[in-house]
CSV table of C-alpha atoms in Angstrom, one decimal:
chain,number,residue,atom,x,y,z
A,18,UNK,CA,-46.5,-21.3,-72.1
A,19,UNK,CA,-44.5,-24.5,-71.8
A,20,UNK,CA,-40.8,-23.8,-71.8
A,21,UNK,CA,-37.6,-25.8,-71.5
A,22,UNK,CA,-33.8,-25.2,-71.8
A,23,UNK,CA,-31.8,-27.6,-73.9
A,24,UNK,CA,-28.0,-27.8,-74.5
A,25,UNK,CA,-27.3,-27.8,-78.2
A,26,UNK,CA,-24.2,-29.7,-79.2
A,27,UNK,CA,-24.5,-30.4,-82.9
A,28,UNK,CA,-25.3,-28.2,-86.0
A,29,UNK,CA,-27.1,-31.2,-87.5
A,30,UNK,CA,-29.9,-30.8,-85.0
A,31,UNK,CA,-33.1,-29.2,-86.3
A,32,UNK,CA,-32.9,-26.6,-83.5
A,33,UNK,CA,-29.7,-25.2,-85.0
A,34,UNK,CA,-31.5,-23.8,-88.1
A,35,UNK,CA,-34.0,-22.1,-85.8
A,36,UNK,CA,-31.2,-20.6,-83.7
A,37,UNK,CA,-29.6,-19.2,-86.9
A,38,UNK,CA,-32.8,-17.5,-87.9
A,39,UNK,CA,-33.1,-15.8,-84.5
A,40,UNK,CA,-29.4,-14.9,-84.6
A,41,UNK,CA,-29.5,-13.3,-88.0
A,42,UNK,CA,-32.6,-11.3,-87.1
A,43,UNK,CA,-31.5,-10.1,-83.7
A,44,UNK,CA,-27.7,-9.6,-83.8
A,45,UNK,CA,-26.2,-6.5,-85.6
A,46,UNK,CA,-24.8,-7.7,-88.9
A,47,UNK,CA,-21.4,-6.2,-88.0
A,48,UNK,CA,-21.3,-8.5,-84.9
A,49,UNK,CA,-22.3,-11.7,-86.6
A,50,UNK,CA,-20.3,-14.7,-87.4
A,51,UNK,CA,-21.1,-17.0,-90.3
A,52,UNK,CA,-23.3,-20.1,-89.9
A,53,UNK,CA,-20.3,-22.2,-90.5
A,54,UNK,CA,-18.4,-20.5,-87.7
A,55,UNK,CA,-21.4,-21.0,-85.3
A,56,UNK,CA,-21.5,-24.7,-86.2
A,57,UNK,CA,-17.8,-25.0,-85.4
A,58,UNK,CA,-18.4,-23.4,-82.1
A,59,UNK,CA,-21.0,-26.0,-81.2
A,60,UNK,CA,-18.3,-28.7,-81.8
A,61,UNK,CA,-15.8,-26.9,-79.6
A,62,UNK,CA,-15.8,-28.2,-76.0
A,63,UNK,CA,-15.1,-24.6,-74.8
A,64,UNK,CA,-18.5,-23.4,-75.9
A,65,UNK,CA,-21.9,-23.9,-74.4
A,66,UNK,CA,-25.0,-23.3,-76.4
A,67,UNK,CA,-28.4,-23.2,-74.7
A,68,UNK,CA,-31.7,-22.9,-76.5
A,69,UNK,CA,-35.1,-22.1,-75.0
A,70,UNK,CA,-37.9,-24.3,-76.3
A,71,UNK,CA,-41.4,-22.7,-76.2
A,72,UNK,CA,-44.3,-24.7,-77.5
A,73,UNK,CA,-41.9,-27.1,-79.3
A,74,UNK,CA,-40.0,-24.4,-81.2
A,75,UNK,CA,-36.8,-22.5,-80.4
A,76,UNK,CA,-37.7,-19.1,-78.8
A,77,UNK,CA,-34.3,-17.9,-77.8
A,78,UNK,CA,-30.7,-18.9,-77.2
A,79,UNK,CA,-27.4,-18.1,-75.6
A,80,UNK,CA,-23.8,-19.0,-76.6
A,81,UNK,CA,-21.0,-18.8,-74.1
A,82,UNK,CA,-17.3,-19.3,-74.2
A,83,UNK,CA,-15.2,-20.9,-71.4
A,84,UNK,CA,-11.5,-20.4,-71.9
A,85,UNK,CA,-9.1,-22.9,-70.3
A,86,UNK,CA,-7.7,-21.9,-66.9
A,87,UNK,CA,-9.2,-18.4,-66.9
A,88,UNK,CA,-11.0,-16.4,-64.3
A,89,UNK,CA,-13.8,-15.4,-66.6
A,90,UNK,CA,-16.2,-16.7,-69.2
A,91,UNK,CA,-17.9,-14.9,-72.0
A,92,UNK,CA,-21.6,-14.7,-72.7
A,93,UNK,CA,-20.9,-14.2,-76.4
A,94,UNK,CA,-24.4,-14.1,-77.9
A,95,UNK,CA,-27.9,-14.1,-76.5
A,96,UNK,CA,-31.2,-13.3,-78.3
A,97,UNK,CA,-34.9,-13.9,-78.2
A,98,UNK,CA,-37.3,-14.5,-81.2
A,99,UNK,CA,-38.8,-11.2,-82.2
A,100,UNK,CA,-42.4,-12.3,-81.6
A,101,UNK,CA,-41.8,-13.1,-78.0
A,102,UNK,CA,-39.5,-10.2,-76.9
A,103,UNK,CA,-40.4,-8.2,-73.7
A,104,UNK,CA,-42.1,-11.3,-72.3
A,105,UNK,CA,-39.5,-12.0,-69.6
A,106,UNK,CA,-37.9,-14.8,-71.6
A,107,UNK,CA,-34.6,-12.8,-72.0
A,108,UNK,CA,-34.2,-12.7,-68.2
A,109,UNK,CA,-35.0,-16.4,-68.0
A,110,UNK,CA,-32.4,-17.3,-70.6
A,111,UNK,CA,-29.8,-15.0,-68.9
A,112,UNK,CA,-30.4,-16.5,-65.5
A,113,UNK,CA,-30.3,-20.1,-66.8
A,114,UNK,CA,-27.1,-19.3,-68.7
A,115,UNK,CA,-25.5,-17.8,-65.6
A,116,UNK,CA,-26.6,-20.8,-63.5
A,117,UNK,CA,-25.1,-23.3,-65.9
A,118,UNK,CA,-22.0,-21.2,-66.4
A,119,UNK,CA,-21.4,-20.8,-62.7
A,120,UNK,CA,-21.6,-24.5,-62.2
A,121,UNK,CA,-19.1,-25.1,-65.0
A,122,UNK,CA,-16.7,-22.4,-64.0
A,123,UNK,CA,-17.2,-21.9,-60.3
A,124,UNK,CA,-16.1,-18.5,-59.0
A,125,UNK,CA,-15.4,-17.0,-62.5
A,126,UNK,CA,-16.8,-13.7,-63.6
A,127,UNK,CA,-19.2,-13.6,-66.6
A,128,UNK,CA,-18.3,-11.0,-69.2
A,129,UNK,CA,-20.6,-9.6,-71.8
A,130,UNK,CA,-19.9,-7.5,-75.0
A,131,UNK,CA,-22.8,-5.0,-75.3
A,132,UNK,CA,-23.5,-2.2,-77.8
A,133,UNK,CA,-23.4,1.3,-76.5
A,134,UNK,CA,-26.9,2.9,-76.7
A,135,UNK,CA,-27.5,4.6,-80.0
A,136,UNK,CA,-24.2,3.2,-81.5
A,137,UNK,CA,-25.8,1.0,-84.2
A,138,UNK,CA,-27.2,2.1,-87.5
A,139,UNK,CA,-29.2,-1.1,-87.9
A,140,UNK,CA,-32.9,-0.3,-87.2
A,141,UNK,CA,-33.6,-3.8,-85.9
A,142,UNK,CA,-30.8,-3.5,-83.3
A,143,UNK,CA,-32.5,-1.8,-80.4
A,144,UNK,CA,-29.4,-0.9,-78.5
A,145,UNK,CA,-31.2,1.2,-75.9
A,146,UNK,CA,-33.6,-1.6,-75.0
A,147,UNK,CA,-30.7,-4.0,-74.7
A,148,UNK,CA,-28.8,-1.6,-72.5
A,149,UNK,CA,-31.8,-1.2,-70.2
A,150,UNK,CA,-32.2,-4.9,-70.0
A,151,UNK,CA,-28.6,-5.5,-68.8
A,152,UNK,CA,-28.8,-2.6,-66.4
A,153,UNK,CA,-32.0,-3.9,-64.9
A,154,UNK,CA,-30.7,-7.4,-64.5
A,155,UNK,CA,-27.7,-6.2,-62.5
A,156,UNK,CA,-24.8,-6.2,-64.9
A,157,UNK,CA,-21.9,-3.8,-64.2
A,158,UNK,CA,-19.7,-1.6,-66.4
A,159,UNK,CA,-15.9,-1.5,-66.2
A,160,UNK,CA,-15.3,2.2,-65.7
A,161,UNK,CA,-13.0,3.8,-68.2
A,162,UNK,CA,-12.7,0.9,-70.6
A,163,UNK,CA,-13.8,1.6,-74.2
A,164,UNK,CA,-14.1,-1.9,-75.7
A,165,UNK,CA,-13.3,-2.5,-79.3
A,166,UNK,CA,-14.9,-5.6,-80.8
A,167,UNK,CA,-12.3,-7.2,-83.1
A,168,UNK,CA,-14.9,-8.4,-85.7
A,169,UNK,CA,-15.4,-7.0,-89.1
A,170,UNK,CA,-17.4,-9.6,-91.0
A,171,UNK,CA,-20.1,-7.1,-92.2
A,172,UNK,CA,-18.6,-3.7,-91.6
A,173,UNK,CA,-17.1,-2.1,-88.5
A,174,UNK,CA,-19.0,-3.0,-85.2
A,175,UNK,CA,-20.7,-0.2,-83.3
A,176,UNK,CA,-19.1,1.2,-80.1
A,177,UNK,CA,-19.2,-1.4,-77.4
A,178,UNK,CA,-19.0,-1.9,-73.6
A,179,UNK,CA,-17.5,-4.8,-71.7
A,180,UNK,CA,-19.9,-5.6,-68.8
A,181,UNK,CA,-19.5,-8.0,-65.9
A,182,UNK,CA,-21.9,-10.1,-64.0
A,183,UNK,CA,-21.3,-12.3,-60.9
A,184,UNK,CA,-22.9,-13.2,-57.6
A,185,UNK,CA,-21.7,-11.6,-55.5
A,186,UNK,CA,-20.8,-8.6,-57.7
A,187,UNK,CA,-17.2,-7.5,-58.0
A,188,UNK,CA,-16.5,-3.8,-57.3
A,189,UNK,CA,-12.9,-3.4,-58.7
A,190,UNK,CA,-10.7,-5.2,-61.1
A,191,UNK,CA,-7.0,-4.7,-61.8
A,192,UNK,CA,-5.5,-3.4,-65.0
A,193,UNK,CA,-3.4,-6.5,-65.4
A,194,UNK,CA,-6.5,-8.7,-65.2
A,195,UNK,CA,-8.2,-6.6,-67.9
A,196,UNK,CA,-5.2,-7.0,-70.2
A,197,UNK,CA,-5.4,-10.8,-69.6
A,198,UNK,CA,-9.1,-10.9,-70.4
A,199,UNK,CA,-8.6,-8.9,-73.6
A,200,UNK,CA,-5.7,-11.0,-74.7
A,201,UNK,CA,-7.7,-14.2,-74.3
A,202,UNK,CA,-10.8,-12.7,-76.0
A,203,UNK,CA,-8.8,-11.4,-79.0
A,204,UNK,CA,-6.7,-14.5,-79.4
A,205,UNK,CA,-9.1,-17.3,-78.7
A,206,UNK,CA,-12.5,-16.0,-79.5
A,207,UNK,CA,-11.7,-13.8,-82.5
A,208,UNK,CA,-8.4,-15.4,-83.7
A,209,UNK,CA,-6.5,-12.1,-83.6
A,210,UNK,CA,-2.9,-11.7,-82.5
A,211,UNK,CA,-2.5,-11.8,-78.7
A,212,UNK,CA,-0.3,-8.7,-79.1
A,213,UNK,CA,-2.9,-6.8,-81.2
A,214,UNK,CA,-2.2,-3.1,-81.0
A,215,UNK,CA,-5.9,-2.4,-80.0
A,216,UNK,CA,-5.3,-4.2,-76.7
A,217,UNK,CA,-2.6,-1.7,-75.8
A,218,UNK,CA,-4.7,1.2,-77.0
A,219,UNK,CA,-7.6,0.2,-74.8
A,220,UNK,CA,-5.5,-0.2,-71.7
A,221,UNK,CA,-2.7,2.4,-72.0
A,222,UNK,CA,-4.6,5.1,-70.1
A,223,UNK,CA,-6.2,2.9,-67.5
A,224,UNK,CA,-5.4,3.2,-63.8
A,225,UNK,CA,-3.9,0.1,-62.0
A,226,UNK,CA,-7.3,-0.5,-60.4
A,227,UNK,CA,-10.6,0.1,-62.1
A,228,UNK,CA,-14.0,0.5,-60.6
A,229,UNK,CA,-16.8,-1.9,-61.7
A,230,UNK,CA,-20.0,0.0,-61.3
A,231,UNK,CA,-23.7,-0.2,-61.8
A,232,UNK,CA,-24.7,1.9,-64.8
C-alpha cells in the first residue's frame, strides 16, 4: 500500500477537500472548527498540517499548533479515513507528526486534547478506541487535571483529558507551567480571554507539582 506524508500549506490544494471530509466524519461535531477556520490555520505559520497519501488519495491527517516561544506544541487534530482505520496508519501519522514537530520545536513537549472514554454521545466518535490508541502509543496523563475544551461550535464538548508525549517522557510538571499552557491554548488556539475563569477553575485545586503518568 504505497504511502507518503505531505505538508499541506494551502486550502486551494485538492487534498484540502479530502482532509475536510475525513475531519467532519471522524471528529466529534462539538470539537470541530469550520472549514474556513481550518483554511485560515493552513495559512498561519504557527500551524503544521500533514496529510497521509495512500494510493494517490488522502487517507489521514494531523494538524499541529506551535506557539511562539513556548515549551510545548499541540497536536490539535488527527484522524484516519474510516475505511482504513485499525490498519496501523494512525500510529504512522502520529509518529511522523511527532518526528516533524520535534525537529521544529526541539525539546518541547507535545500536548494532546483527548476525549474521556464514554464521554461523547456521537455514535461515530469511538472515544474508547481513541483512548486505547493513545495509551498504547505511550502518551501520558496529567494527574488531577480535568481539561475543559473552550469550543462550542456545535454544542458543549465532551469531557476531555490533556495528554503529553515526549521522548524521553516527563514524569512531573509544575502547576505554574500548566497555567501557562492553558493560558496559551485558550488565548491563541481558541481566541478566548487569557484570564478566562475556566483556567482558574481547572488549576485552583492542583498541587504545586503534578505527576505525569501512564494511564
